PDB file of N, CA and C in Angstrom:
ATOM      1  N   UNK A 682     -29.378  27.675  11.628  1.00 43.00           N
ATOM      2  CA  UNK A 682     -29.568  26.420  12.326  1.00 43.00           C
ATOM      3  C   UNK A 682     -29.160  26.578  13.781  1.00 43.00           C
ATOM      4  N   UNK A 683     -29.609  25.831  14.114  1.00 44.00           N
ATOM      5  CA  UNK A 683     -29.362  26.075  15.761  1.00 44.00           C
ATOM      6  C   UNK A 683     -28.219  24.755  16.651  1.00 44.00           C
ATOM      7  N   UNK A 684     -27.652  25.447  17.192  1.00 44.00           N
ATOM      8  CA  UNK A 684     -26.218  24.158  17.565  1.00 44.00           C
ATOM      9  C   UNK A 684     -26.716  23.151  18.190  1.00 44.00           C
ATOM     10  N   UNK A 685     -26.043  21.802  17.358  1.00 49.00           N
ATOM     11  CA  UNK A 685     -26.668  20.320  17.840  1.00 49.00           C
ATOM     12  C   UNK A 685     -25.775  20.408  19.524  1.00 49.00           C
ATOM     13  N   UNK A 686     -24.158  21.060  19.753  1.00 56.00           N
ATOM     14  CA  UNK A 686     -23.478  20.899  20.561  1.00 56.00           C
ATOM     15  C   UNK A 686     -23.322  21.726  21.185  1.00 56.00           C
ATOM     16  N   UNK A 687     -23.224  22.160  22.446  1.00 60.00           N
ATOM     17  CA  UNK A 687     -22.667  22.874  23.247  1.00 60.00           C
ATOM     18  C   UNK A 687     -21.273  22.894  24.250  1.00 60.00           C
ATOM     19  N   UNK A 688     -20.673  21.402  23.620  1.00 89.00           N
ATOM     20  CA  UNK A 688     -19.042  21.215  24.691  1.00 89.00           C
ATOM     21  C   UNK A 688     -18.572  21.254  23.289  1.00 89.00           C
ATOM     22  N   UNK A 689     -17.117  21.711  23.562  1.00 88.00           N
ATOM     23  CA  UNK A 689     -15.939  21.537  23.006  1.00 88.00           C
ATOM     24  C   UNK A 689     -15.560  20.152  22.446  1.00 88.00           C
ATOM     25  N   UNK A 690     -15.403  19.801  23.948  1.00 92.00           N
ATOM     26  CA  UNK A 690     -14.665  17.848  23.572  1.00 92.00           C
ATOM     27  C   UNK A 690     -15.729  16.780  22.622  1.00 92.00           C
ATOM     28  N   UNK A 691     -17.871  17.411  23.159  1.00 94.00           N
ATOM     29  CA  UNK A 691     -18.568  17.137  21.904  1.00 94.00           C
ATOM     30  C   UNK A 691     -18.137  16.928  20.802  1.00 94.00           C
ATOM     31  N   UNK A 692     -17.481  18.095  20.645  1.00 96.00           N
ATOM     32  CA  UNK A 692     -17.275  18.314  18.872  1.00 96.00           C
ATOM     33  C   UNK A 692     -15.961  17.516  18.433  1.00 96.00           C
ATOM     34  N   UNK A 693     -14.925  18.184  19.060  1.00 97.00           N
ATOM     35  CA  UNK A 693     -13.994  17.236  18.814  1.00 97.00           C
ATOM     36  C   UNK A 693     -13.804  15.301  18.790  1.00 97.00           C
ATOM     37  N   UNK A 694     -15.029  14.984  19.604  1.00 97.00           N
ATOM     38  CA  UNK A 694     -15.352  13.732  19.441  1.00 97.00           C
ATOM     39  C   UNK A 694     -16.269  13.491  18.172  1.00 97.00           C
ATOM     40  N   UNK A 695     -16.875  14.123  17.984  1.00 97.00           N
ATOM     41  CA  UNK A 695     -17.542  14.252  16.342  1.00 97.00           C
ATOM     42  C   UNK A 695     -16.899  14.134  15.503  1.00 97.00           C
ATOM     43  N   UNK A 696     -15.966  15.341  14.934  1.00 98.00           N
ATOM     44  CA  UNK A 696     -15.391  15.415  14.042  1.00 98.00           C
ATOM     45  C   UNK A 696     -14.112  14.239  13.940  1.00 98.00           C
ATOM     46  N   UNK A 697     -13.790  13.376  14.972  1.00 98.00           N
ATOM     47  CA  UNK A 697     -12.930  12.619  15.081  1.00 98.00           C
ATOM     48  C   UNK A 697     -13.612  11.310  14.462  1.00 98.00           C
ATOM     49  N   UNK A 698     -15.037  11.014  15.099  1.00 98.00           N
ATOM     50  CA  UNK A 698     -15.520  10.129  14.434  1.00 98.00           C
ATOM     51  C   UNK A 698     -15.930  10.345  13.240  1.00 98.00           C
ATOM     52  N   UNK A 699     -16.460  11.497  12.668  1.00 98.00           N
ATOM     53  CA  UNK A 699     -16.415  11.378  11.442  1.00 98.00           C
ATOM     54  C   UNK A 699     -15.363  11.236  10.394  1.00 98.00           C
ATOM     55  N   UNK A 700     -13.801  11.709  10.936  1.00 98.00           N
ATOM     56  CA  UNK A 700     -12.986  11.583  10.086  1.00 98.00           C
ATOM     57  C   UNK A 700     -12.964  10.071  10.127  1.00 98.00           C
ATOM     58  N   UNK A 701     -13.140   9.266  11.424  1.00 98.00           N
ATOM     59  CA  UNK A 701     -12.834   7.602  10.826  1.00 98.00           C
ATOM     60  C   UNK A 701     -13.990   7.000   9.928  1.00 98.00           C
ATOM     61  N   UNK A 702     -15.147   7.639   9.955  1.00 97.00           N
ATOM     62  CA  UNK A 702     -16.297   6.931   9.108  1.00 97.00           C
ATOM     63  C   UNK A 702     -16.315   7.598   8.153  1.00 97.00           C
ATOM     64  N   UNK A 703     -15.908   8.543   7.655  1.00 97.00           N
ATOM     65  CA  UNK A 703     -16.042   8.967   6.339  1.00 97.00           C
ATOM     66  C   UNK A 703     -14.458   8.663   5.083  1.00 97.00           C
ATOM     67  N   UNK A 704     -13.435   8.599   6.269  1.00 97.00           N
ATOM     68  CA  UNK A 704     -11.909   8.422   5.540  1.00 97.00           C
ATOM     69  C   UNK A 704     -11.873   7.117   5.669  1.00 97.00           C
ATOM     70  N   UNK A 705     -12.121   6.234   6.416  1.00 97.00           N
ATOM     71  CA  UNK A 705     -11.856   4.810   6.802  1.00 97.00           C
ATOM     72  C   UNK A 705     -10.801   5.000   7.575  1.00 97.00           C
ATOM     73  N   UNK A 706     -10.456   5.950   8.360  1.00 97.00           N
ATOM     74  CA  UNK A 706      -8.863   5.868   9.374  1.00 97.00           C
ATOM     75  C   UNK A 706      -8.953   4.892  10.598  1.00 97.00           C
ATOM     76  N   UNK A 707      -8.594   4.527  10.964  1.00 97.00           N
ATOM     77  CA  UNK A 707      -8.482   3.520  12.211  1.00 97.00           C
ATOM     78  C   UNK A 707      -8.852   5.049  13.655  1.00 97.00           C
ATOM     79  N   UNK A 708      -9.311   4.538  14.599  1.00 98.00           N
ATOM     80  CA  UNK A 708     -10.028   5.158  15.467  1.00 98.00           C
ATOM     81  C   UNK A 708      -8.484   5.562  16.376  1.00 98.00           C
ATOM     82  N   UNK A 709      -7.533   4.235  16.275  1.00 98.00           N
ATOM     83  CA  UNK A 709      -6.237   4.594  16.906  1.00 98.00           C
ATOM     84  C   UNK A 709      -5.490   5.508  16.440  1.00 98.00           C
ATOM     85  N   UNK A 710      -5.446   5.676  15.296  1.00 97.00           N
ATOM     86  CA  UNK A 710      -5.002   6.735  14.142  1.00 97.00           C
ATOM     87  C   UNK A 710      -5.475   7.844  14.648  1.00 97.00           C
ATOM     88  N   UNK A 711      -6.337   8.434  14.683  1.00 98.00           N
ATOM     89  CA  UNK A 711      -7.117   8.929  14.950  1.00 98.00           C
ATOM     90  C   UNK A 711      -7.176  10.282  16.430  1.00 98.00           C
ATOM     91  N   UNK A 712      -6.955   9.183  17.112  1.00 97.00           N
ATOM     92  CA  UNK A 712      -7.005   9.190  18.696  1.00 97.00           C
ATOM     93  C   UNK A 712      -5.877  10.176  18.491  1.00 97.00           C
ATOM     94  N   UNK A 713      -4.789   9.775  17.853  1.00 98.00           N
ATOM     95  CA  UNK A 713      -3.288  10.492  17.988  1.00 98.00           C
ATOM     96  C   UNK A 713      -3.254  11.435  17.311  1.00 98.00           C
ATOM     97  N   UNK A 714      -4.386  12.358  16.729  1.00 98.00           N
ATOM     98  CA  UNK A 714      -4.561  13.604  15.805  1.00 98.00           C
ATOM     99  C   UNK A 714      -4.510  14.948  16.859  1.00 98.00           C
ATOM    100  N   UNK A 715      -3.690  15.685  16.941  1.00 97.00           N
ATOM    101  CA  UNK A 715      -3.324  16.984  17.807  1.00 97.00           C
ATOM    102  C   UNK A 715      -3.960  17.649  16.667  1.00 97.00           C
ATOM    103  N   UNK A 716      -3.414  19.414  17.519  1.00 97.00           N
ATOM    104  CA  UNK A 716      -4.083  20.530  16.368  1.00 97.00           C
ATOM    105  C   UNK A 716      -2.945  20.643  15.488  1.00 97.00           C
ATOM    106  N   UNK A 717      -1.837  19.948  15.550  1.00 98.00           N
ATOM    107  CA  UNK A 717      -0.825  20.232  13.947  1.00 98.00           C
ATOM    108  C   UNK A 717      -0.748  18.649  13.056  1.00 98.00           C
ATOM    109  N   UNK A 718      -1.387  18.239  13.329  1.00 98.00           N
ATOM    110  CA  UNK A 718      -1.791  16.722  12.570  1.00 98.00           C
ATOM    111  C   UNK A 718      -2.410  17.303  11.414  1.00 98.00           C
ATOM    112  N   UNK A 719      -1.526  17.122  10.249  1.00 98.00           N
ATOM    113  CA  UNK A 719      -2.032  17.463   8.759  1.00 98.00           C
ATOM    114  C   UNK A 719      -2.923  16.801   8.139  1.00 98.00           C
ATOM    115  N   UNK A 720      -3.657  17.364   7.572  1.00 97.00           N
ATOM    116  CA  UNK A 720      -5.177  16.728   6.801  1.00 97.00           C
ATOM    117  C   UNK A 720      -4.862  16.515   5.501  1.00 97.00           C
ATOM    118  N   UNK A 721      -5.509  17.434   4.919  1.00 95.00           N
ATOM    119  CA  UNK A 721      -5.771  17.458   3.370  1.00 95.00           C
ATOM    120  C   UNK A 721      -4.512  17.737   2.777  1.00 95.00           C
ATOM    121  N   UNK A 722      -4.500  17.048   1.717  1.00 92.00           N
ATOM    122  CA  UNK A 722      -2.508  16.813   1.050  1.00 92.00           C
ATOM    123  C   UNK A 722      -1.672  15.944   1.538  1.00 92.00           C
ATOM    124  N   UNK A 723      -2.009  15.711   2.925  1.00 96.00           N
ATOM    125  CA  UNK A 723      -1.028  14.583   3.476  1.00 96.00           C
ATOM    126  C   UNK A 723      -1.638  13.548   4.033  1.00 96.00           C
ATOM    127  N   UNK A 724      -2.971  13.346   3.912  1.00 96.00           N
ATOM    128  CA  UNK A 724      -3.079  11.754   4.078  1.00 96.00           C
ATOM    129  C   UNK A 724      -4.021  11.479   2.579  1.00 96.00           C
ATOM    130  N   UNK A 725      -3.860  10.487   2.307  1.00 95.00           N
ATOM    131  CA  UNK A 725      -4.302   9.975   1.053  1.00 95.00           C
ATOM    132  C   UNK A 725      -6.134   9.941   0.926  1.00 95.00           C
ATOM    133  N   UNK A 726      -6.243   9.287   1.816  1.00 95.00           N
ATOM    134  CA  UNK A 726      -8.156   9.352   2.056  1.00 95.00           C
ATOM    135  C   UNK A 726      -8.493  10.093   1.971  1.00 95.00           C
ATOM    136  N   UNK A 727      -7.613  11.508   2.209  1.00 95.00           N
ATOM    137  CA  UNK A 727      -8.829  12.663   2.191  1.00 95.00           C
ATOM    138  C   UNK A 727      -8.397  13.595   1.382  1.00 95.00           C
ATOM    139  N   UNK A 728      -8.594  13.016   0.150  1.00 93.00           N
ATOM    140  CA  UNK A 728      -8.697  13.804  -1.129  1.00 93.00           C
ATOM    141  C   UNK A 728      -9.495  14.636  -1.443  1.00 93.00           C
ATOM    142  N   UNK A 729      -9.982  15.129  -2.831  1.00 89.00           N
ATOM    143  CA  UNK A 729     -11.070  16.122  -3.110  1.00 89.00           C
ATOM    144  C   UNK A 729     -12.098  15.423  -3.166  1.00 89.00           C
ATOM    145  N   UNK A 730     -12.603  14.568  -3.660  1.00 90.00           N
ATOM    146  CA  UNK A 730     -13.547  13.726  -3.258  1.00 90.00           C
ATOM    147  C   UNK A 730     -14.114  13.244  -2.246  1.00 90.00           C
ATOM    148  N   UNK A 731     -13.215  13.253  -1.486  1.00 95.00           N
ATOM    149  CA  UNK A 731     -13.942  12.788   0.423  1.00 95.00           C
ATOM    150  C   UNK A 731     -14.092  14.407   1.002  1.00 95.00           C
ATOM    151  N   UNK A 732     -13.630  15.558   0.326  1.00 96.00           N
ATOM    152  CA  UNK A 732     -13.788  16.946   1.041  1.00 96.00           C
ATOM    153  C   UNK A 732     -15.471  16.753   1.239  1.00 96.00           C
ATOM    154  N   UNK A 733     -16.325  16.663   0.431  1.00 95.00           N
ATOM    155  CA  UNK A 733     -17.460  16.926   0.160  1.00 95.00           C
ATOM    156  C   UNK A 733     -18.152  15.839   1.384  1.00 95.00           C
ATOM    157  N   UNK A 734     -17.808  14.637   1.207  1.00 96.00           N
ATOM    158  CA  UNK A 734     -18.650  13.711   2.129  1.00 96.00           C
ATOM    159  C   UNK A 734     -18.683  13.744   3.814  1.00 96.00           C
ATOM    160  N   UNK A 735     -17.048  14.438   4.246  1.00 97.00           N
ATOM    161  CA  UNK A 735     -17.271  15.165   5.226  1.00 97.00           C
ATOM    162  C   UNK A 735     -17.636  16.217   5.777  1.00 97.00           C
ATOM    163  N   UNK A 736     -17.522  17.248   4.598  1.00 97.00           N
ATOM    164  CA  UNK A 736     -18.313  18.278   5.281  1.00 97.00           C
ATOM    165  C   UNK A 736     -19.830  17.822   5.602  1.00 97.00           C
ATOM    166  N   UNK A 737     -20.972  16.938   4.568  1.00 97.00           N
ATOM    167  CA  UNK A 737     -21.540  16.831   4.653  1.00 97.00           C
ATOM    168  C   UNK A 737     -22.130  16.026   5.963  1.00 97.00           C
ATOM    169  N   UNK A 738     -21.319  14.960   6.296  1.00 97.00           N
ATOM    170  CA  UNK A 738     -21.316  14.244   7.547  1.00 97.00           C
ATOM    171  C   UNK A 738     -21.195  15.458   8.778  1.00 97.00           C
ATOM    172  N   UNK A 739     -20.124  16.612   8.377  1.00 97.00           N
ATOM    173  CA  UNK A 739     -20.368  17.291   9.647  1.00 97.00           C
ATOM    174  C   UNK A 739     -21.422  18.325   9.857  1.00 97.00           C
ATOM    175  N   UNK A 740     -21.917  18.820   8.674  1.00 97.00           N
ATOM    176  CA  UNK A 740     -23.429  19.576   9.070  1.00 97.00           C
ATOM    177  C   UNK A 740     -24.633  18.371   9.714  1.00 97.00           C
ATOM    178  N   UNK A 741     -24.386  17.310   9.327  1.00 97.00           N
ATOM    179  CA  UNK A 741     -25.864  16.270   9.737  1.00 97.00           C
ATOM    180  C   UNK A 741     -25.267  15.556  11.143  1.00 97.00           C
ATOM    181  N   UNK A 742     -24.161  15.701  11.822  1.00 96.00           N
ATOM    182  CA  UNK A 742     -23.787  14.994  13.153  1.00 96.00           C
ATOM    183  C   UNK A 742     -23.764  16.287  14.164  1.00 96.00           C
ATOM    184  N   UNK A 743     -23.571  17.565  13.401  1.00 95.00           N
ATOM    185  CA  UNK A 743     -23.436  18.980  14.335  1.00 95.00           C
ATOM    186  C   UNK A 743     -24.410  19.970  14.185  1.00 95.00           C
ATOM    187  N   UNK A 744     -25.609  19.600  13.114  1.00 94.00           N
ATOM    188  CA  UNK A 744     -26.810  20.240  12.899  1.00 94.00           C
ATOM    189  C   UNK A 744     -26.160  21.929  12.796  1.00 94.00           C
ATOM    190  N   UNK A 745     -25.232  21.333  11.546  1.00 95.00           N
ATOM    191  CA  UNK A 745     -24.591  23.119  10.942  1.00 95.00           C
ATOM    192  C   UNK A 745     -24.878  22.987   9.855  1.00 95.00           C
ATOM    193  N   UNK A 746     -24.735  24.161   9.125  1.00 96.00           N
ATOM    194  CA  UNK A 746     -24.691  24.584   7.612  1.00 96.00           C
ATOM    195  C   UNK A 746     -23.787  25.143   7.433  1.00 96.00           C
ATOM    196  N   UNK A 747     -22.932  24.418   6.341  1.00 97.00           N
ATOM    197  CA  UNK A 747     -21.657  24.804   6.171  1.00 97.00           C
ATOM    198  C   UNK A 747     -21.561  25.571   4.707  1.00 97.00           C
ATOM    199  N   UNK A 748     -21.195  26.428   4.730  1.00 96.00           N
ATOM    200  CA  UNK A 748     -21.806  27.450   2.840  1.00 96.00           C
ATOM    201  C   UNK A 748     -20.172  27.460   2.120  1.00 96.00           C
ATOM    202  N   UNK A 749     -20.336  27.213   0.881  1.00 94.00           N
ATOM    203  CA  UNK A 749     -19.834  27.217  -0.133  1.00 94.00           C
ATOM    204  C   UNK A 749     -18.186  27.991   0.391  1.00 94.00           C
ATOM    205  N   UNK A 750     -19.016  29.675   0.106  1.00 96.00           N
ATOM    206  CA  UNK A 750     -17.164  30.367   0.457  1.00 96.00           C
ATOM    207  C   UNK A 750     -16.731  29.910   1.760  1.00 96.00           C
ATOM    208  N   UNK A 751     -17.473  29.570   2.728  1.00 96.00           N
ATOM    209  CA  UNK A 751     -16.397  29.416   4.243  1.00 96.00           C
ATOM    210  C   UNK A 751     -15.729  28.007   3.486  1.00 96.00           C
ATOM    211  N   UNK A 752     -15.729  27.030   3.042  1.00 96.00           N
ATOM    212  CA  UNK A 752     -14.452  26.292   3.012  1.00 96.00           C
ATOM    213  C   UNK A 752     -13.457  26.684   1.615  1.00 96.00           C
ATOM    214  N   UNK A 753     -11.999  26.298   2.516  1.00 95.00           N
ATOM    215  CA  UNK A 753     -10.927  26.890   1.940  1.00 95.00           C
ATOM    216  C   UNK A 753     -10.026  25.564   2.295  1.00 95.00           C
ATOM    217  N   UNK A 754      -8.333  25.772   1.349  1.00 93.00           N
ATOM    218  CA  UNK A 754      -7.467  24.572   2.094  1.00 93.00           C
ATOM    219  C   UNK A 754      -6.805  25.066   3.298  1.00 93.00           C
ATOM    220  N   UNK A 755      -7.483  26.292   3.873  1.00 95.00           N
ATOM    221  CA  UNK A 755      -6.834  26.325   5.210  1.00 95.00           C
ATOM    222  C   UNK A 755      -7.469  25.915   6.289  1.00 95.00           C
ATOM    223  N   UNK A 756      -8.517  25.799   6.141  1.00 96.00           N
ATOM    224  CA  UNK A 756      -9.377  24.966   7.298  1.00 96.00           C
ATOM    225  C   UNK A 756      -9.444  23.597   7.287  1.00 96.00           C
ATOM    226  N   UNK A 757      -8.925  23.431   6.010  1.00 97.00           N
ATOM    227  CA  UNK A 757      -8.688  21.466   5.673  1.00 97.00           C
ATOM    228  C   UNK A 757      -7.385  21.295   6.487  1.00 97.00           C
ATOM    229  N   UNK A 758      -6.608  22.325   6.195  1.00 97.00           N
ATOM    230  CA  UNK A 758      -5.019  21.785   6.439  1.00 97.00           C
ATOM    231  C   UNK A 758      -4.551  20.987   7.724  1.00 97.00           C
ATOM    232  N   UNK A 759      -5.112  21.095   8.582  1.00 98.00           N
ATOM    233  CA  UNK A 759      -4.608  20.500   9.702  1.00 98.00           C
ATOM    234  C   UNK A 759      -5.965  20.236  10.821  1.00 98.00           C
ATOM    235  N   UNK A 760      -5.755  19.323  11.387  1.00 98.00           N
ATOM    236  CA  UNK A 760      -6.872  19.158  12.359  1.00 98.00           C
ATOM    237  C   UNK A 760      -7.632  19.842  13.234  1.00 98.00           C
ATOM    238  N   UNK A 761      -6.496  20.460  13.872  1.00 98.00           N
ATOM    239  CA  UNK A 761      -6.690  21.444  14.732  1.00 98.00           C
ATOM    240  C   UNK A 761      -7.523  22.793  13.580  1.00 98.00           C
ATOM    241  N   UNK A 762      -7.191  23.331  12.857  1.00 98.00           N
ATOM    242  CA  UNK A 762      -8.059  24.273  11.763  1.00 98.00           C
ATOM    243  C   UNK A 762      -9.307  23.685  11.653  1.00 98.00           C
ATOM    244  N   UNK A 763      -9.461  22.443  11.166  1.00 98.00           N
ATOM    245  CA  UNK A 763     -10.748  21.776  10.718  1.00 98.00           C
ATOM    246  C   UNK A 763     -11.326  21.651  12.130  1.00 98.00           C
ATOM    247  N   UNK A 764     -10.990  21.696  13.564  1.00 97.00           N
ATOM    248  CA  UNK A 764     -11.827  21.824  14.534  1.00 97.00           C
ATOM    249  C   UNK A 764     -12.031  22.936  15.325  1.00 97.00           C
ATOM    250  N   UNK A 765     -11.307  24.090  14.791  1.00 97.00           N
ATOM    251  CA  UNK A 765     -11.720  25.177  15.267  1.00 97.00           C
ATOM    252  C   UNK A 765     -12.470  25.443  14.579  1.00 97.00           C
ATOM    253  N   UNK A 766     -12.580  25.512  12.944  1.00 97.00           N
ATOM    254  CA  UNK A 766     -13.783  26.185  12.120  1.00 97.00           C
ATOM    255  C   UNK A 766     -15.250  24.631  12.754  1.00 97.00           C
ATOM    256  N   UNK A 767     -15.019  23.832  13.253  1.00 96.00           N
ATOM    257  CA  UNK A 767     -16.082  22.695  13.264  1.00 96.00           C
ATOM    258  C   UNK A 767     -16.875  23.387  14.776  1.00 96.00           C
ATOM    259  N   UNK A 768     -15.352  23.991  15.550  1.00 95.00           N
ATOM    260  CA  UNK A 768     -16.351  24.762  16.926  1.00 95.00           C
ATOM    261  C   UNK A 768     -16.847  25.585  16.692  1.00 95.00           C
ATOM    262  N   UNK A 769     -16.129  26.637  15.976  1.00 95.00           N
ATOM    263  CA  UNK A 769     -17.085  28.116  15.682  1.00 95.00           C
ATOM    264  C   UNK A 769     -18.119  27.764  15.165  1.00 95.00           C
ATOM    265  N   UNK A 770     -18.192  26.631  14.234  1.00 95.00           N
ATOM    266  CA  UNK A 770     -19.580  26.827  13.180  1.00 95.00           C
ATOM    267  C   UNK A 770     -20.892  26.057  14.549  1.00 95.00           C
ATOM    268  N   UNK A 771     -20.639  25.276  15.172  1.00 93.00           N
ATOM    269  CA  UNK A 771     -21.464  24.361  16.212  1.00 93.00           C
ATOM    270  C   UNK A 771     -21.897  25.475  17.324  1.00 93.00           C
ATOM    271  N   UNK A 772     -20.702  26.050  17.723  1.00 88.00           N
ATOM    272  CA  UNK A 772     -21.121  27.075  18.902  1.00 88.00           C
ATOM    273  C   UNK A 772     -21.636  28.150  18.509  1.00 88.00           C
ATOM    274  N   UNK A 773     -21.880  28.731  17.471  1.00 84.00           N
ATOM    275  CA  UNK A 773     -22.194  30.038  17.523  1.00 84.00           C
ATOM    276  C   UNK A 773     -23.722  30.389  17.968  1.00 84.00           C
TER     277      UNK A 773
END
């Protein structure tokens, strides 16, 4: 696939909005997510069940394909992880 994005802050504005439309987080919540802001395990919304609806939200807002083995709970774990694997996969 070919990258929907070419900026950085693009993506990170993506993946920010998708975490509020797919988790229901408040956008202020949100706003205050650094790269050690913990994800998966420590906030409740984003259980195993919402894993799936965001990845899916982020291949169709970043025109990526995201395959089976690349996700792991280390790219969930923290924000900053989930937006470096969200840049590599957009920029490459």
């Amino acid at each position: 696939m070919v990258a929907a994005f070419d900026d950085e802050q693009e993506i990170d504005a993506t993946l920010r909005a998708v975490l509020v439309d797919v988790l229901g987080l408040s956008e202020e919540r949100v706003r205050g997510f650094d790269e050690s802001t913990p994800l998966f395990g420590a906030l409740p919304e984003f259980d195993s069940m919402a894993v799936a609806g965001l990845l899916t939200e982020l291949e169709e807002r970043l025109g990526i394909l995201i395959e089976d083995h690349e996700v792991d709970a280390d790219m969930l774990e923290t924000f900053g992880a989930l937006l470096t694997f969200a840049r590599a996969k957009a920029l490459q």
